[in-house]
Short mmCIF file of C-alpha atoms in Angstrom, two decimals:
data_model
loop_
_atom_site.label_atom_id
_atom_site.label_comp_id
_atom_site.label_asym_id
_atom_site.label_seq_id
_atom_site.Cartn_x
_atom_site.Cartn_y
_atom_site.Cartn_z
CA ALA A 1 206.12 68.24 72.28
CA LEU A 2 207.48 71.65 71.56
CA LEU A 3 204.92 74.45 71.81
CA MET A 4 205.61 77.64 69.94
CA GLU A 5 203.68 80.76 70.67
CA GLU A 6 202.80 82.89 67.68
CA LYS A 7 202.67 86.61 68.21
CA PRO A 8 200.47 88.65 65.91
CA ASP A 9 202.18 91.26 63.78
CA SER A 10 201.70 94.71 65.16
CA TYR A 11 200.42 97.40 62.84
CA THR A 12 199.30 100.98 62.87
CA SER A 13 196.22 102.20 61.03
CA GLU A 14 195.70 105.81 60.08
CA MET A 15 192.52 106.95 58.35
CA ASP A 16 192.63 109.85 55.94
CA PHE A 17 188.95 110.72 56.38
CA HIS A 18 187.54 111.33 59.86
CA PRO A 19 183.90 110.87 60.87
CA ALA A 20 181.70 113.79 61.83
CA SER A 21 179.73 113.91 65.05
CA ASN A 22 175.99 113.32 65.29
CA GLN A 23 173.73 115.79 67.02
CA LEU A 24 170.10 115.30 67.95
CA LYS A 25 168.35 118.61 67.44
CA ASN A 26 164.90 118.03 68.89
CA MET A 27 162.91 115.20 70.42
CA MET A 28 159.52 115.25 72.15
CA TYR A 29 157.26 112.53 73.51
CA GLY A 30 154.01 112.76 75.41
CA ASN A 31 150.95 110.84 76.52
CA ALA A 32 147.60 111.63 78.07
CA THR A 33 145.12 109.27 79.71
CA TRP A 34 141.42 109.76 80.45
CA GLU A 35 139.67 107.32 82.77
CA LEU A 36 135.96 107.37 81.91
CA PRO A 37 133.22 105.28 83.57
CA TRP A 38 132.99 102.77 80.67
CA LEU A 39 136.53 102.72 79.23
CA ASP A 40 139.96 104.34 79.35
CA ILE A 41 141.38 106.45 76.52
CA LYS A 42 145.10 106.97 76.02
CA LEU A 43 146.77 109.28 73.49
CA LEU A 44 150.50 108.88 72.73
CA GLY A 45 152.60 111.02 70.43
CA GLY A 46 156.21 111.59 69.50
CA TYR A 47 158.32 113.85 67.30
CA GLN A 48 162.01 113.61 66.49
CA TYR A 49 164.19 115.75 64.25
CA GLN A 50 167.86 115.06 63.68
CA GLN A 51 170.34 116.85 61.44
CA ASN A 52 173.97 115.84 61.29
CA GLY A 53 176.95 115.27 59.08
CA SER A 54 178.76 112.03 58.46
CA ALA A 55 181.97 110.81 56.91
CA ILE A 56 183.21 107.29 56.20
CA ASP A 57 186.67 106.25 55.05
CA PHE A 58 185.78 103.22 52.88
CA ASP A 59 189.34 101.95 52.45
CA GLY A 60 190.24 102.44 56.14
CA GLY A 61 193.82 103.51 55.43
CA SER A 62 195.94 106.62 55.29
CA LYS A 63 195.90 106.74 51.48
CA PRO A 64 192.96 108.69 50.01
CA ILE A 65 191.29 106.00 47.89
CA ALA A 66 187.54 106.04 48.61
CA ALA A 67 185.33 107.97 51.03
CA PHE A 68 181.75 109.08 51.66
CA SER A 69 180.69 112.39 53.20
CA SER A 70 177.54 114.37 53.84
CA SER A 71 177.28 117.66 55.68
CA GLN A 72 173.46 117.57 55.67
CA GLN A 73 171.88 114.30 56.77
CA HIS A 74 168.26 114.69 57.88
CA TYR A 75 165.84 112.50 59.83
CA LYS A 76 162.32 113.52 60.88
CA ALA A 77 159.70 111.22 62.40
CA ARG A 78 156.23 111.68 63.91
CA SER A 79 154.04 109.08 65.54
CA ALA A 80 150.58 109.11 67.09
CA GLU A 81 148.54 106.40 68.77
CA ILE A 82 145.09 106.24 70.35
CA GLN A 83 144.06 103.39 72.63
CA PHE A 84 140.62 102.51 73.98
CA SER A 85 140.78 99.93 76.75
CA SER A 86 138.44 98.26 79.17
CA ASN A 87 138.51 99.12 82.84
CA GLU A 88 136.81 97.69 85.94
CA ASN A 89 133.50 99.40 85.06
CA SER A 90 133.39 98.29 81.40
CA TRP A 91 130.65 96.00 80.14
CA LEU A 92 131.59 92.35 80.92
CA SER A 93 134.67 93.55 82.86
CA ASP A 94 134.53 90.51 85.14
CA SER A 95 135.20 88.17 82.16
CA LEU A 96 136.59 90.32 79.31
CA ASN A 97 139.64 92.58 79.08
CA TRP A 98 140.19 94.37 75.77
CA VAL A 99 142.15 97.09 74.04
CA ALA A 100 141.55 98.64 70.60
CA GLY A 101 143.05 101.57 68.75
CA GLY A 102 144.97 103.01 65.88
CA TYR A 103 148.56 103.96 65.14
CA TYR A 104 150.14 106.40 62.64
CA PHE A 105 153.83 106.83 61.77
CA HIS A 106 155.47 109.24 59.29
CA SER A 107 159.20 109.63 58.63
CA ASN A 108 161.46 111.28 56.10
CA ALA A 109 165.21 110.68 56.01
CA GLY A 110 168.04 111.30 53.58
CA PHE A 111 171.03 113.27 52.38
CA ASP A 112 171.03 116.75 50.87
CA PRO A 113 173.65 116.41 49.39
CA ALA A 114 176.03 113.49 49.90
CA TYR A 115 179.29 112.73 48.11
CA LEU A 116 181.26 109.68 47.07
CA HIS A 117 184.94 110.56 46.71
CA ALA A 118 187.28 108.29 44.76
CA ALA A 119 190.96 108.37 43.87
CA PRO A 120 192.24 111.88 44.59
CA ASN A 121 195.86 111.99 43.45
CA ALA A 122 195.25 108.52 42.04
CA LEU A 123 198.55 108.08 40.22
CA GLN A 124 200.65 109.15 43.21
CA THR A 125 198.56 107.00 45.57
CA VAL A 126 198.81 103.87 43.40
CA THR A 127 202.54 104.25 42.86
CA SER A 128 203.17 104.71 46.59
CA ILE A 129 201.01 101.68 47.50
CA VAL A 130 202.85 99.34 45.14
CA GLY A 131 206.21 100.91 45.95
CA LEU A 132 206.84 102.11 42.41
CA GLU A 133 209.07 105.12 42.01
CA LEU A 134 208.35 107.43 39.11
CA PRO A 135 211.31 108.67 37.08
CA ILE A 136 212.72 112.01 38.18
CA GLY A 137 211.00 114.73 36.25
CA LEU A 138 207.79 112.73 35.63
CA SER A 139 206.87 113.01 39.32
CA ASP A 140 207.50 116.80 39.24
CA LEU A 141 205.53 117.09 36.00
CA LEU A 142 202.54 115.27 37.52
CA ASN A 143 202.61 117.46 40.62
CA GLU A 144 202.56 120.63 38.50
CA ALA A 145 200.29 119.46 35.66
CA PRO A 146 196.71 120.83 35.52
CA LEU A 147 195.09 117.47 36.29
CA SER A 148 192.23 118.79 38.40
CA ASN A 149 189.69 118.50 35.56
CA LEU A 150 190.62 114.95 34.58
CA PRO A 151 189.09 111.84 36.19
CA GLY A 152 191.46 110.67 38.90
CA GLY A 153 193.39 113.96 38.79
CA VAL A 154 194.39 116.00 41.80
CA MET A 155 190.80 116.24 43.04
CA GLY A 156 189.85 112.71 42.02
CA VAL A 157 186.25 111.92 41.23
CA SER A 158 183.45 113.16 43.48
CA LEU A 159 179.89 112.13 42.76
CA ALA A 160 177.22 114.26 44.42
CA PHE A 161 173.70 112.96 45.02
CA THR A 162 170.58 113.77 46.98
CA GLY A 163 168.26 111.11 48.24
CA PHE A 164 165.29 110.94 50.60
CA LEU A 165 163.12 108.06 51.74
CA GLY A 166 159.67 108.70 53.15
CA THR A 167 157.49 106.30 55.11
CA ASP A 168 153.81 106.53 56.02
CA SER A 169 152.28 103.75 58.08
CA TYR A 170 148.75 103.32 59.44
CA SER A 171 147.39 100.47 61.53
CA GLY A 172 144.40 99.48 63.60
CA PHE A 173 144.37 96.87 66.32
CA PHE A 174 142.13 94.97 68.73
CA GLN A 175 142.99 92.41 71.41
CA GLY A 176 140.74 90.71 73.88
CA THR A 177 141.15 88.07 76.59
#
């Protein structure tokens, strides 16, 4: 039997839109415990604030077809928990271990603003992708024409939006063995 080895085609990818870096601005966490004669009390809390920018090249190629960007992406979260638990001096401690408490979580995240970019220089991009050459003169006319106010013109279409999502969560718990 003749074995043939297939080699994958090599290719080069070049994105036209480069991602931004993420930076964590502030993060805190803490806890405190009190050991009392009848039970233990523990308080836990956290706070996180993040502000960054992001960019995504949706088409993944060197032609500017579709992209997402946001210079202001926010995330803020707070959490708090209180625990009451049995210890060796608690009532029935020789046969019962228990923990009870409550938990709170609040977060707010979103974009202010974000943009979807589509088809800048759309006609030139499409013609270069399909390998179509425009007649001499028409190409020059398109490069000099005031297309910036038309959909798909020099600037393409950019849709701006703002969106935030907030979460509030409360819970209580008890466990015993």
